[in-house]
Amino acid sequence: GLSSDGILKQSFADIWLKPLSDEQQKQIILNQVKSEGNEFFEKLMRFAEIRATHDKIYFNEAFPDHKDRRYLEKHLPAPDRFKQRERPGEALSWDPAMVQHTLEGKVAEATAEGKEPTSEYLKAASAYLTDDLFGLMDQMSIEKKPTAAFEQVVQEKFPETEAFDYGPSLAR
């Protein structure tokens, strides 16, 4: 905020705005990211609505008393379904059925530095993100070049970048 005796206070006004409704927030986002008909955005907004509804049910209907919620959250056991015990007394280990898998059914693993990526998207990204491109980015960043200048130079020196599919984006 602005202090009551500050110089900026003479040029600005204190305004107390009411919080935006969910629909107003959605409309602002739609205007900013041009996401009309964007399946990813629509699913994200629907997920947010579902979470908000679950929160209302949890706090207002299922457990309106904070003592009940505290007991539930602090004292009842919550098993970690991502881990399992092979035999009683053994330490917990990751359940292979619960880890992320590729479309081919293989376990998705982090790729070690210097090792070739396995996904087609990461293969394309690796071909696009070359040491030369990173060097150019570093140099232009040091020189504090504007983004538009950087994009122009990249298009001139690395024309193959135009063919790179960036994947789904909220900004499109």
Tab-separated table of N, CA and C in Angstrom:
chain	number	residue	atom	x	y	z
A	1	GLY	N	0.807	-1.180	0.000
A	1	GLY	CA	0.000	0.000	0.000
A	1	GLY	C	0.855	1.249	0.000
A	2	LEU	N	0.206	2.357	-0.070
A	2	LEU	CA	0.878	3.651	-0.070
A	2	LEU	C	0.756	4.274	1.301
A	3	SER	N	1.842	4.832	1.790
A	3	SER	CA	1.783	5.485	3.092
A	3	SER	C	1.010	6.802	2.947
A	4	SER	N	0.367	7.203	4.025
A	4	SER	CA	-0.494	8.392	3.960
A	4	SER	C	0.298	9.680	3.784
A	5	ASP	N	1.592	9.666	4.117
A	5	ASP	CA	2.381	10.888	3.990
A	5	ASP	C	3.365	10.846	2.822
A	6	GLY	N	3.330	9.785	2.011
A	6	GLY	CA	4.282	9.629	0.916
A	6	GLY	C	3.952	10.501	-0.286
A	7	ILE	N	4.979	10.731	-1.110
A	7	ILE	CA	4.812	11.528	-2.326
A	7	ILE	C	3.874	10.815	-3.293
A	8	LEU	N	3.995	9.481	-3.385
A	8	LEU	CA	3.145	8.737	-4.304
A	8	LEU	C	1.673	8.856	-3.949
A	9	LYS	N	1.372	9.046	-2.684
A	9	LYS	CA	-0.014	9.153	-2.236
A	9	LYS	C	-0.714	10.311	-2.933
A	10	GLN	N	0.027	11.364	-3.293
A	10	GLN	CA	-0.562	12.524	-3.956
A	10	GLN	C	-0.992	12.191	-5.377
A	11	SER	N	-0.368	11.180	-5.986
A	11	SER	CA	-0.653	10.846	-7.380
A	11	SER	C	-1.575	9.638	-7.537
A	12	PHE	N	-1.785	8.880	-6.475
A	12	PHE	CA	-2.577	7.658	-6.566
A	12	PHE	C	-3.721	7.691	-5.572
A	13	ALA	N	-4.732	6.917	-5.868
A	13	ALA	CA	-5.880	6.812	-4.972
A	13	ALA	C	-5.951	5.389	-4.432
A	14	ASP	N	-6.364	5.266	-3.189
A	14	ASP	CA	-6.601	3.949	-2.612
A	14	ASP	C	-7.955	3.468	-3.099
A	15	ILE	N	-7.985	2.297	-3.690
A	15	ILE	CA	-9.240	1.732	-4.170
A	15	ILE	C	-9.346	0.321	-3.611
A	16	TRP	N	-10.448	0.031	-3.001
A	16	TRP	CA	-10.691	-1.306	-2.468
A	16	TRP	C	-11.651	-2.007	-3.418
A	17	LEU	N	-11.144	-2.998	-4.125
A	17	LEU	CA	-11.954	-3.720	-5.096
A	17	LEU	C	-12.505	-4.998	-4.480
A	18	LYS	N	-13.704	-5.351	-4.880
A	18	LYS	CA	-14.286	-6.612	-4.450
A	18	LYS	C	-13.623	-7.738	-5.237
A	19	PRO	N	-13.489	-8.912	-4.639
A	19	PRO	CA	-12.907	-10.041	-5.385
A	19	PRO	C	-13.756	-10.361	-6.622
A	20	LEU	N	-13.093	-10.792	-7.674
A	20	LEU	CA	-13.809	-11.172	-8.887
A	20	LEU	C	-14.507	-12.509	-8.688
A	21	SER	N	-15.672	-12.652	-9.311
A	21	SER	CA	-16.372	-13.937	-9.265
A	21	SER	C	-15.612	-14.931	-10.133
A	22	ASP	N	-15.933	-16.211	-9.971
A	22	ASP	CA	-15.286	-17.238	-10.791
A	22	ASP	C	-15.522	-16.968	-12.271
A	23	GLU	N	-16.741	-16.562	-12.624
A	23	GLU	CA	-17.067	-16.291	-14.023
A	23	GLU	C	-16.268	-15.099	-14.550
A	24	GLN	N	-16.103	-14.046	-13.727
A	24	GLN	CA	-15.306	-12.883	-14.140
A	24	GLN	C	-13.843	-13.275	-14.345
A	25	GLN	N	-13.311	-14.093	-13.430
A	25	GLN	CA	-11.928	-14.557	-13.571
A	25	GLN	C	-11.763	-15.361	-14.857
A	26	LYS	N	-12.724	-16.241	-15.130
A	26	LYS	CA	-12.666	-17.059	-16.341
A	26	LYS	C	-12.680	-16.164	-17.580
A	27	GLN	N	-13.538	-15.132	-17.583
A	27	GLN	CA	-13.635	-14.256	-18.747
A	27	GLN	C	-12.340	-13.482	-18.966
A	28	ILE	N	-11.706	-13.039	-17.895
A	28	ILE	CA	-10.434	-12.318	-18.015
A	28	ILE	C	-9.375	-13.235	-18.616
A	29	ILE	N	-9.320	-14.465	-18.136
A	29	ILE	CA	-8.344	-15.418	-18.663
A	29	ILE	C	-8.636	-15.708	-20.129
A	30	LEU	N	-9.915	-15.890	-20.455
A	30	LEU	CA	-10.284	-16.124	-21.853
A	30	LEU	C	-9.801	-14.983	-22.743
A	31	ASN	N	-9.964	-13.759	-22.271
A	31	ASN	CA	-9.528	-12.596	-23.051
A	31	ASN	C	-8.011	-12.556	-23.200
A	32	GLN	N	-7.288	-12.964	-22.169
A	32	GLN	CA	-5.832	-12.871	-22.197
A	32	GLN	C	-5.186	-13.975	-23.019
A	33	VAL	N	-5.695	-15.179	-22.931
A	33	VAL	CA	-5.014	-16.293	-23.589
A	33	VAL	C	-5.733	-16.778	-24.836
A	34	LYS	N	-6.780	-16.088	-25.230
A	34	LYS	CA	-7.511	-16.472	-26.453
A	34	LYS	C	-7.815	-17.966	-26.426
A	35	SER	N	-8.419	-18.408	-25.337
A	35	SER	CA	-8.581	-19.844	-25.141
A	35	SER	C	-9.984	-20.335	-25.463
A	36	GLU	N	-10.799	-19.546	-26.122
A	36	GLU	CA	-12.139	-19.981	-26.501
A	36	GLU	C	-12.034	-21.289	-27.286
A	37	GLY	N	-12.676	-22.317	-26.789
A	37	GLY	CA	-12.618	-23.603	-27.469
A	37	GLY	C	-11.351	-24.395	-27.199
A	38	ASN	N	-10.459	-23.886	-26.343
A	38	ASN	CA	-9.231	-24.593	-26.006
A	38	ASN	C	-9.583	-25.707	-25.022
A	39	GLU	N	-9.473	-26.947	-25.466
A	39	GLU	CA	-9.879	-28.088	-24.657
A	39	GLU	C	-9.114	-28.153	-23.330
A	40	PHE	N	-7.807	-27.891	-23.382
A	40	PHE	CA	-6.996	-27.930	-22.165
A	40	PHE	C	-7.498	-26.895	-21.157
A	41	PHE	N	-7.750	-25.660	-21.634
A	41	PHE	CA	-8.209	-24.601	-20.741
A	41	PHE	C	-9.579	-24.939	-20.159
A	42	GLU	N	-10.473	-25.444	-20.992
A	42	GLU	CA	-11.816	-25.785	-20.522
A	42	GLU	C	-11.747	-26.857	-19.439
A	43	LYS	N	-10.894	-27.857	-19.633
A	43	LYS	CA	-10.758	-28.912	-18.625
A	43	LYS	C	-10.139	-28.361	-17.342
A	44	LEU	N	-9.187	-27.467	-17.489
A	44	LEU	CA	-8.559	-26.853	-16.316
A	44	LEU	C	-9.589	-26.060	-15.508
A	45	MET	N	-10.421	-25.281	-16.196
A	45	MET	CA	-11.448	-24.496	-15.508
A	45	MET	C	-12.477	-25.415	-14.852
A	46	ARG	N	-12.848	-26.482	-15.527
A	46	ARG	CA	-13.805	-27.430	-14.959
A	46	ARG	C	-13.212	-28.086	-13.715
A	47	PHE	N	-11.932	-28.420	-13.768
A	47	PHE	CA	-11.263	-29.013	-12.609
A	47	PHE	C	-11.291	-28.038	-11.427
A	48	ALA	N	-11.033	-26.762	-11.691
A	48	ALA	CA	-11.062	-25.745	-10.628
A	48	ALA	C	-12.459	-25.649	-10.018
A	49	GLU	N	-13.488	-25.725	-10.844
A	49	GLU	CA	-14.861	-25.689	-10.340
A	49	GLU	C	-15.154	-26.899	-9.460
A	50	ILE	N	-14.691	-28.072	-9.910
A	50	ILE	CA	-14.902	-29.295	-9.128
A	50	ILE	C	-14.206	-29.186	-7.773
A	51	ARG	N	-12.952	-28.697	-7.783
A	51	ARG	CA	-12.221	-28.524	-6.510
A	51	ARG	C	-12.946	-27.561	-5.575
A	52	ALA	N	-13.443	-26.449	-6.111
A	52	ALA	CA	-14.158	-25.466	-5.291
A	52	ALA	C	-15.423	-26.089	-4.697
A	53	THR	N	-16.119	-26.883	-5.478
A	53	THR	CA	-17.325	-27.558	-4.982
A	53	THR	C	-16.956	-28.556	-3.888
A	54	HIS	N	-15.892	-29.313	-4.092
A	54	HIS	CA	-15.453	-30.265	-3.067
A	54	HIS	C	-15.087	-29.540	-1.771
A	55	ASP	N	-14.405	-28.404	-1.895
A	55	ASP	CA	-14.049	-27.627	-0.698
A	55	ASP	C	-15.288	-27.164	0.049
A	56	LYS	N	-16.289	-26.682	-0.677
A	56	LYS	CA	-17.538	-26.238	-0.026
A	56	LYS	C	-18.207	-27.394	0.694
A	57	ILE	N	-18.263	-28.551	0.043
A	57	ILE	CA	-18.874	-29.720	0.684
A	57	ILE	C	-18.087	-30.103	1.931
A	58	TYR	N	-16.768	-30.145	1.825
A	58	TYR	CA	-15.912	-30.554	2.948
A	58	TYR	C	-16.078	-29.612	4.143
A	59	PHE	N	-16.019	-28.293	3.884
A	59	PHE	CA	-16.053	-27.328	4.983
A	59	PHE	C	-17.464	-27.023	5.484
A	60	ASN	N	-18.465	-27.061	4.623
A	60	ASN	CA	-19.800	-26.611	5.018
A	60	ASN	C	-20.786	-27.734	5.307
A	61	GLU	N	-20.591	-28.897	4.678
A	61	GLU	CA	-21.570	-29.967	4.846
A	61	GLU	C	-20.994	-31.183	5.564
A	62	ALA	N	-19.909	-31.731	5.045
A	62	ALA	CA	-19.366	-32.960	5.611
A	62	ALA	C	-18.765	-32.740	7.000
A	63	PHE	N	-17.957	-31.693	7.146
A	63	PHE	CA	-17.276	-31.419	8.418
A	63	PHE	C	-17.329	-29.935	8.753
A	64	PRO	N	-18.509	-29.409	9.089
A	64	PRO	CA	-18.595	-27.976	9.380
A	64	PRO	C	-17.875	-27.577	10.679
A	65	ASP	N	-17.689	-28.520	11.579
A	65	ASP	CA	-16.993	-28.231	12.837
A	65	ASP	C	-15.486	-28.406	12.635
A	66	HIS	N	-14.714	-27.370	12.960
A	66	HIS	CA	-13.263	-27.422	12.756
A	66	HIS	C	-12.605	-28.522	13.589
A	67	LYS	N	-13.204	-28.900	14.718
A	67	LYS	CA	-12.643	-29.978	15.541
A	67	LYS	C	-12.725	-31.318	14.798
A	68	ASP	N	-13.813	-31.533	14.082
A	68	ASP	CA	-13.945	-32.756	13.292
A	68	ASP	C	-12.914	-32.796	12.173
A	69	ARG	N	-12.728	-31.665	11.500
A	69	ARG	CA	-11.741	-31.605	10.415
A	69	ARG	C	-10.344	-31.842	10.961
A	70	ARG	N	-10.029	-31.235	12.101
A	70	ARG	CA	-8.695	-31.415	12.699
A	70	ARG	C	-8.456	-32.880	13.043
A	71	TYR	N	-9.460	-33.534	13.637
A	71	TYR	CA	-9.300	-34.948	13.973
A	71	TYR	C	-9.058	-35.768	12.708
A	72	LEU	N	-9.852	-35.521	11.705
A	72	LEU	CA	-9.738	-36.254	10.452
A	72	LEU	C	-8.363	-36.050	9.817
A	73	GLU	N	-7.886	-34.812	9.805
A	73	GLU	CA	-6.632	-34.484	9.121
A	73	GLU	C	-5.394	-34.864	9.919
A	74	LYS	N	-5.482	-34.848	11.246
A	74	LYS	CA	-4.291	-35.069	12.079
A	74	LYS	C	-4.197	-36.464	12.682
A	75	HIS	N	-5.322	-37.124	12.894
A	75	HIS	CA	-5.277	-38.358	13.681
A	75	HIS	C	-5.634	-39.629	12.924
A	76	LEU	N	-6.295	-39.525	11.802
A	76	LEU	CA	-6.637	-40.730	11.060
A	76	LEU	C	-5.518	-41.063	10.077
A	77	PRO	N	-5.177	-42.343	9.976
A	77	PRO	CA	-4.088	-42.706	9.060
A	77	PRO	C	-4.500	-42.507	7.592
A	78	ALA	N	-3.546	-42.093	6.800
A	78	ALA	CA	-3.765	-41.930	5.358
A	78	ALA	C	-2.692	-42.746	4.650
A	79	PRO	N	-3.039	-43.926	4.168
A	79	PRO	CA	-2.022	-44.764	3.532
A	79	PRO	C	-1.488	-44.134	2.247
A	80	ASP	N	-0.203	-44.342	2.006
A	80	ASP	CA	0.434	-43.856	0.786
A	80	ASP	C	0.281	-44.949	-0.264
A	81	ARG	N	-0.652	-44.750	-1.182
A	81	ARG	CA	-0.954	-45.782	-2.179
A	81	ARG	C	0.116	-45.888	-3.264
A	82	PHE	N	1.067	-44.971	-3.275
A	82	PHE	CA	2.153	-45.039	-4.253
A	82	PHE	C	3.273	-45.964	-3.789
A	83	LYS	N	3.216	-46.341	-2.511
A	83	LYS	CA	4.259	-47.220	-1.975
A	83	LYS	C	3.629	-48.516	-1.504
A	84	GLN	N	4.451	-49.547	-1.478
A	84	GLN	CA	3.978	-50.860	-1.049
A	84	GLN	C	5.059	-51.572	-0.253
A	85	ARG	N	4.648	-52.604	0.464
A	85	ARG	CA	5.562	-53.468	1.206
A	85	ARG	C	5.483	-54.850	0.574
A	86	GLU	N	6.623	-55.381	0.159
A	86	GLU	CA	6.626	-56.729	-0.429
A	86	GLU	C	6.232	-57.773	0.619
A	87	ARG	N	6.847	-57.643	1.803
A	87	ARG	CA	6.576	-58.564	2.901
A	87	ARG	C	6.460	-57.761	4.193
A	88	PRO	N	5.696	-58.268	5.158
A	88	PRO	CA	5.589	-57.554	6.431
A	88	PRO	C	6.969	-57.300	7.040
A	89	GLY	N	7.171	-56.104	7.556
A	89	GLY	CA	8.436	-55.751	8.193
A	89	GLY	C	9.444	-55.124	7.249
A	90	GLU	N	9.246	-55.253	5.929
A	90	GLU	CA	10.165	-54.638	4.965
A	90	GLU	C	9.863	-53.150	4.821
A	91	ALA	N	10.849	-52.433	4.334
A	91	ALA	CA	10.660	-51.002	4.096
A	91	ALA	C	9.716	-50.799	2.908
A	92	LEU	N	9.063	-49.664	2.892
A	92	LEU	CA	8.184	-49.329	1.776
A	92	LEU	C	9.010	-49.049	0.525
A	93	SER	N	8.493	-49.458	-0.622
A	93	SER	CA	9.138	-49.158	-1.895
A	93	SER	C	8.052	-48.702	-2.873
A	94	TRP	N	8.477	-48.066	-3.949
A	94	TRP	CA	7.521	-47.563	-4.937
A	94	TRP	C	6.783	-48.722	-5.591
A	95	ASP	N	5.482	-48.571	-5.735
A	95	ASP	CA	4.662	-49.564	-6.414
A	95	ASP	C	4.793	-49.322	-7.911
A	96	PRO	N	5.369	-50.267	-8.671
A	96	PRO	CA	5.577	-50.050	-10.101
A	96	PRO	C	4.288	-49.802	-10.871
A	97	ALA	N	3.163	-50.283	-10.369
A	97	ALA	CA	1.895	-50.058	-11.059
A	97	ALA	C	1.423	-48.611	-10.923
A	98	MET	N	1.965	-47.875	-9.941
A	98	MET	CA	1.491	-46.514	-9.672
A	98	MET	C	2.380	-45.425	-10.259
A	99	VAL	N	3.477	-45.782	-10.903
A	99	VAL	CA	4.350	-44.769	-11.490
A	99	VAL	C	3.897	-44.455	-12.911
A	100	GLN	N	4.351	-43.343	-13.443
A	100	GLN	CA	3.950	-42.917	-14.775
A	100	GLN	C	4.549	-43.830	-15.843
A	101	HIS	N	3.734	-44.126	-16.858
A	101	HIS	CA	4.159	-45.003	-17.949
A	101	HIS	C	4.064	-44.267	-19.280
A	102	THR	N	4.868	-44.700	-20.237
A	102	THR	CA	4.797	-44.157	-21.595
A	102	THR	C	3.606	-44.799	-22.302
A	103	LEU	N	3.291	-44.308	-23.491
A	103	LEU	CA	2.194	-44.892	-24.264
A	103	LEU	C	2.472	-46.354	-24.613
A	104	GLU	N	3.759	-46.702	-24.678
A	104	GLU	CA	4.134	-48.085	-24.986
A	104	GLU	C	4.041	-48.996	-23.760
A	105	GLY	N	3.732	-48.433	-22.595
A	105	GLY	CA	3.604	-49.223	-21.380
A	105	GLY	C	4.881	-49.334	-20.560
A	106	LYS	N	5.958	-48.680	-20.988
A	106	LYS	CA	7.212	-48.718	-20.236
A	106	LYS	C	7.166	-47.659	-19.131
A	107	VAL	N	7.911	-47.890	-18.055
A	107	VAL	CA	7.992	-46.911	-16.975
A	107	VAL	C	8.729	-45.668	-17.482
A	108	ALA	N	8.117	-44.505	-17.288
A	108	ALA	CA	8.746	-43.249	-17.694
A	108	ALA	C	9.823	-42.913	-16.672
A	109	GLU	N	11.050	-42.788	-17.132
A	109	GLU	CA	12.170	-42.527	-16.228
A	109	GLU	C	12.878	-41.247	-16.629
A	110	ALA	N	13.526	-40.629	-15.676
A	110	ALA	CA	14.336	-39.452	-15.974
A	110	ALA	C	15.507	-39.886	-16.848
A	111	THR	N	15.840	-39.066	-17.806
A	111	THR	CA	16.950	-39.367	-18.698
A	111	THR	C	18.218	-38.758	-18.122
A	112	ALA	N	19.258	-39.551	-18.028
A	112	ALA	CA	20.539	-39.061	-17.501
A	112	ALA	C	21.141	-38.059	-18.477
A	113	GLU	N	21.946	-37.134	-17.951
A	113	GLU	CA	22.605	-36.136	-18.794
A	113	GLU	C	23.473	-36.840	-19.839
A	114	GLY	N	23.329	-36.386	-21.085
A	114	GLY	CA	24.094	-36.967	-22.170
A	114	GLY	C	23.420	-38.164	-22.822
A	115	LYS	N	22.372	-38.695	-22.201
A	115	LYS	CA	21.657	-39.840	-22.757
A	115	LYS	C	20.542	-39.333	-23.674
A	116	GLU	N	20.292	-40.052	-24.751
A	116	GLU	CA	19.267	-39.646	-25.705
A	116	GLU	C	17.870	-39.768	-25.083
A	117	PRO	N	17.015	-38.765	-25.282
A	117	PRO	CA	15.642	-38.878	-24.766
A	117	PRO	C	14.865	-39.947	-25.541
A	118	THR	N	13.805	-40.457	-24.923
A	118	THR	CA	13.030	-41.510	-25.571
A	118	THR	C	11.754	-40.994	-26.215
A	119	SER	N	11.169	-39.911	-25.711
A	119	SER	CA	9.920	-39.430	-26.299
A	119	SER	C	10.199	-38.643	-27.581
A	120	GLU	N	9.257	-38.715	-28.515
A	120	GLU	CA	9.414	-38.006	-29.786
A	120	GLU	C	9.474	-36.502	-29.559
A	121	TYR	N	8.667	-35.998	-28.614
A	121	TYR	CA	8.667	-34.562	-28.335
A	121	TYR	C	10.032	-34.112	-27.822
A	122	LEU	N	10.599	-34.863	-26.879
A	122	LEU	CA	11.902	-34.476	-26.324
A	122	LEU	C	13.022	-34.639	-27.343
A	123	LYS	N	12.880	-35.611	-28.247
A	123	LYS	CA	13.871	-35.745	-29.319
A	123	LYS	C	13.863	-34.494	-30.198
A	124	ALA	N	12.659	-34.023	-30.541
A	124	ALA	CA	12.540	-32.809	-31.368
A	124	ALA	C	13.076	-31.599	-30.602
A	125	ALA	N	12.763	-31.517	-29.306
A	125	ALA	CA	13.242	-30.390	-28.501
A	125	ALA	C	14.763	-30.407	-28.403
A	126	SER	N	15.351	-31.589	-28.259
A	126	SER	CA	16.814	-31.691	-28.170
A	126	SER	C	17.478	-31.236	-29.461
A	127	ALA	N	16.849	-31.541	-30.585
A	127	ALA	CA	17.399	-31.104	-31.869
A	127	ALA	C	17.277	-29.591	-32.021
A	128	TYR	N	16.239	-29.033	-31.455
A	128	TYR	CA	15.975	-27.594	-31.534
A	128	TYR	C	16.855	-26.795	-30.569
A	129	LEU	N	16.969	-27.280	-29.342
A	129	LEU	CA	17.708	-26.557	-28.298
A	129	LEU	C	19.189	-26.940	-28.348
A	130	THR	N	19.908	-26.370	-29.277
A	130	THR	CA	21.318	-26.692	-29.481
A	130	THR	C	22.213	-25.808	-28.626
A	131	ASP	N	23.469	-26.194	-28.500
A	131	ASP	CA	24.439	-25.377	-27.772
A	131	ASP	C	24.592	-24.011	-28.436
A	132	ASP	N	24.545	-23.978	-29.781
A	132	ASP	CA	24.659	-22.704	-30.495
A	132	ASP	C	23.492	-21.774	-30.155
A	133	LEU	N	22.288	-22.342	-30.087
A	133	LEU	CA	21.117	-21.535	-29.748
A	133	LEU	C	21.236	-21.014	-28.313
A	134	PHE	N	21.647	-21.872	-27.388
A	134	PHE	CA	21.812	-21.424	-26.000
A	134	PHE	C	22.892	-20.346	-25.903
A	135	GLY	N	23.972	-20.498	-26.667
A	135	GLY	CA	25.025	-19.480	-26.679
A	135	GLY	C	24.495	-18.140	-27.150
A	136	LEU	N	23.693	-18.166	-28.209
A	136	LEU	CA	23.083	-16.932	-28.715
A	136	LEU	C	22.156	-16.322	-27.662
A	137	MET	N	21.366	-17.163	-27.011
A	137	MET	CA	20.462	-16.672	-25.966
A	137	MET	C	21.256	-16.011	-24.839
A	138	ASP	N	22.333	-16.658	-24.419
A	138	ASP	CA	23.171	-16.094	-23.360
A	138	ASP	C	23.729	-14.734	-23.769
A	139	GLN	N	24.278	-14.660	-24.985
A	139	GLN	CA	24.894	-13.415	-25.458
A	139	GLN	C	23.874	-12.281	-25.531
A	140	MET	N	22.716	-12.561	-26.090
A	140	MET	CA	21.700	-11.520	-26.230
A	140	MET	C	21.127	-11.123	-24.873
A	141	SER	N	21.096	-12.063	-23.945
A	141	SER	CA	20.632	-11.754	-22.597
A	141	SER	C	21.625	-10.824	-21.904
A	142	ILE	N	22.909	-11.111	-22.054
A	142	ILE	CA	23.954	-10.260	-21.466
A	142	ILE	C	23.868	-8.853	-22.044
A	143	GLU	N	23.597	-8.775	-23.351
A	143	GLU	CA	23.495	-7.477	-24.020
A	143	GLU	C	22.137	-6.813	-23.788
A	144	LYS	N	21.250	-7.503	-23.059
A	144	LYS	CA	19.914	-6.998	-22.736
A	144	LYS	C	19.122	-6.628	-23.992
A	145	LYS	N	19.197	-7.496	-24.990
A	145	LYS	CA	18.459	-7.282	-26.235
A	145	LYS	C	16.973	-7.545	-25.994
A	146	PRO	N	16.105	-6.794	-26.658
A	146	PRO	CA	14.664	-7.039	-26.496
A	146	PRO	C	14.262	-8.378	-27.118
A	147	THR	N	13.168	-8.916	-26.631
A	147	THR	CA	12.687	-10.219	-27.092
A	147	THR	C	12.483	-10.242	-28.600
A	148	ALA	N	11.912	-9.187	-29.155
A	148	ALA	CA	11.657	-9.152	-30.606
A	148	ALA	C	12.962	-9.287	-31.392
A	149	ALA	N	14.029	-8.639	-30.928
A	149	ALA	CA	15.328	-8.736	-31.608
A	149	ALA	C	15.848	-10.163	-31.520
A	150	PHE	N	15.692	-10.774	-30.366
A	150	PHE	CA	16.129	-12.156	-30.194
A	150	PHE	C	15.375	-13.085	-31.142
A	151	GLU	N	14.040	-12.933	-31.194
A	151	GLU	CA	13.237	-13.788	-32.068
A	151	GLU	C	13.651	-13.631	-33.529
A	152	GLN	N	13.953	-12.406	-33.944
A	152	GLN	CA	14.367	-12.161	-35.336
A	152	GLN	C	15.691	-12.864	-35.645
A	153	VAL	N	16.655	-12.722	-34.736
A	153	VAL	CA	17.963	-13.348	-34.949
A	153	VAL	C	17.829	-14.870	-34.970
A	154	VAL	N	17.006	-15.417	-34.081
A	154	VAL	CA	16.809	-16.870	-34.050
A	154	VAL	C	16.206	-17.343	-35.369
A	155	GLN	N	15.231	-16.608	-35.898
A	155	GLN	CA	14.623	-17.002	-37.173
A	155	GLN	C	15.627	-16.941	-38.321
A	156	GLU	N	16.533	-15.972	-38.275
A	156	GLU	CA	17.541	-15.843	-39.329
A	156	GLU	C	18.618	-16.923	-39.226
A	157	LYS	N	19.139	-17.147	-38.009
A	157	LYS	CA	20.264	-18.072	-37.833
A	157	LYS	C	19.833	-19.523	-37.663
A	158	PHE	N	18.608	-19.734	-37.204
A	158	PHE	CA	18.119	-21.088	-36.943
A	158	PHE	C	16.730	-21.253	-37.565
A	159	PRO	N	16.648	-21.227	-38.901
A	159	PRO	CA	15.332	-21.299	-39.539
A	159	PRO	C	14.564	-22.582	-39.223
A	160	GLU	N	15.277	-23.647	-38.861
A	160	GLU	CA	14.602	-24.908	-38.550
A	160	GLU	C	13.734	-24.801	-37.302
A	161	THR	N	13.946	-23.760	-36.480
A	161	THR	CA	13.149	-23.616	-35.262
A	161	THR	C	11.691	-23.333	-35.584
A	162	GLU	N	11.409	-22.797	-36.756
A	162	GLU	CA	10.021	-22.523	-37.135
A	162	GLU	C	9.212	-23.807	-37.240
A	163	ALA	N	9.866	-24.914	-37.558
A	163	ALA	CA	9.164	-26.184	-37.724
A	163	ALA	C	8.953	-26.911	-36.399
A	164	PHE	N	9.560	-26.399	-35.325
A	164	PHE	CA	9.444	-27.086	-34.036
A	164	PHE	C	8.037	-26.903	-33.475
A	165	ASP	N	7.382	-28.014	-33.114
A	165	ASP	CA	6.044	-27.988	-32.530
A	165	ASP	C	6.185	-27.813	-31.017
A	166	TYR	N	5.763	-26.667	-30.521
A	166	TYR	CA	5.918	-26.369	-29.098
A	166	TYR	C	4.951	-27.143	-28.219
A	167	GLY	N	3.981	-27.798	-28.807
A	167	GLY	CA	3.017	-28.548	-28.030
A	167	GLY	C	1.873	-27.656	-27.575
A	168	PRO	N	0.962	-28.213	-26.732
A	168	PRO	CA	-0.204	-27.444	-26.298
A	168	PRO	C	0.217	-26.267	-25.427
A	169	SER	N	-0.511	-25.182	-25.556
A	169	SER	CA	-0.190	-23.983	-24.790
A	169	SER	C	-1.463	-23.231	-24.460
A	170	LEU	N	-1.520	-22.650	-23.274
A	170	LEU	CA	-2.653	-21.802	-22.910
A	170	LEU	C	-2.652	-20.506	-23.703
A	171	ALA	N	-1.504	-20.116	-24.199
A	171	ALA	CA	-1.385	-18.819	-24.861
A	171	ALA	C	-1.824	-18.865	-26.319
A	172	ARG	N	-2.217	-19.996	-26.812
A	172	ARG	CA	-2.631	-20.070	-28.222
A	172	ARG	C	-4.102	-20.185	-28.353
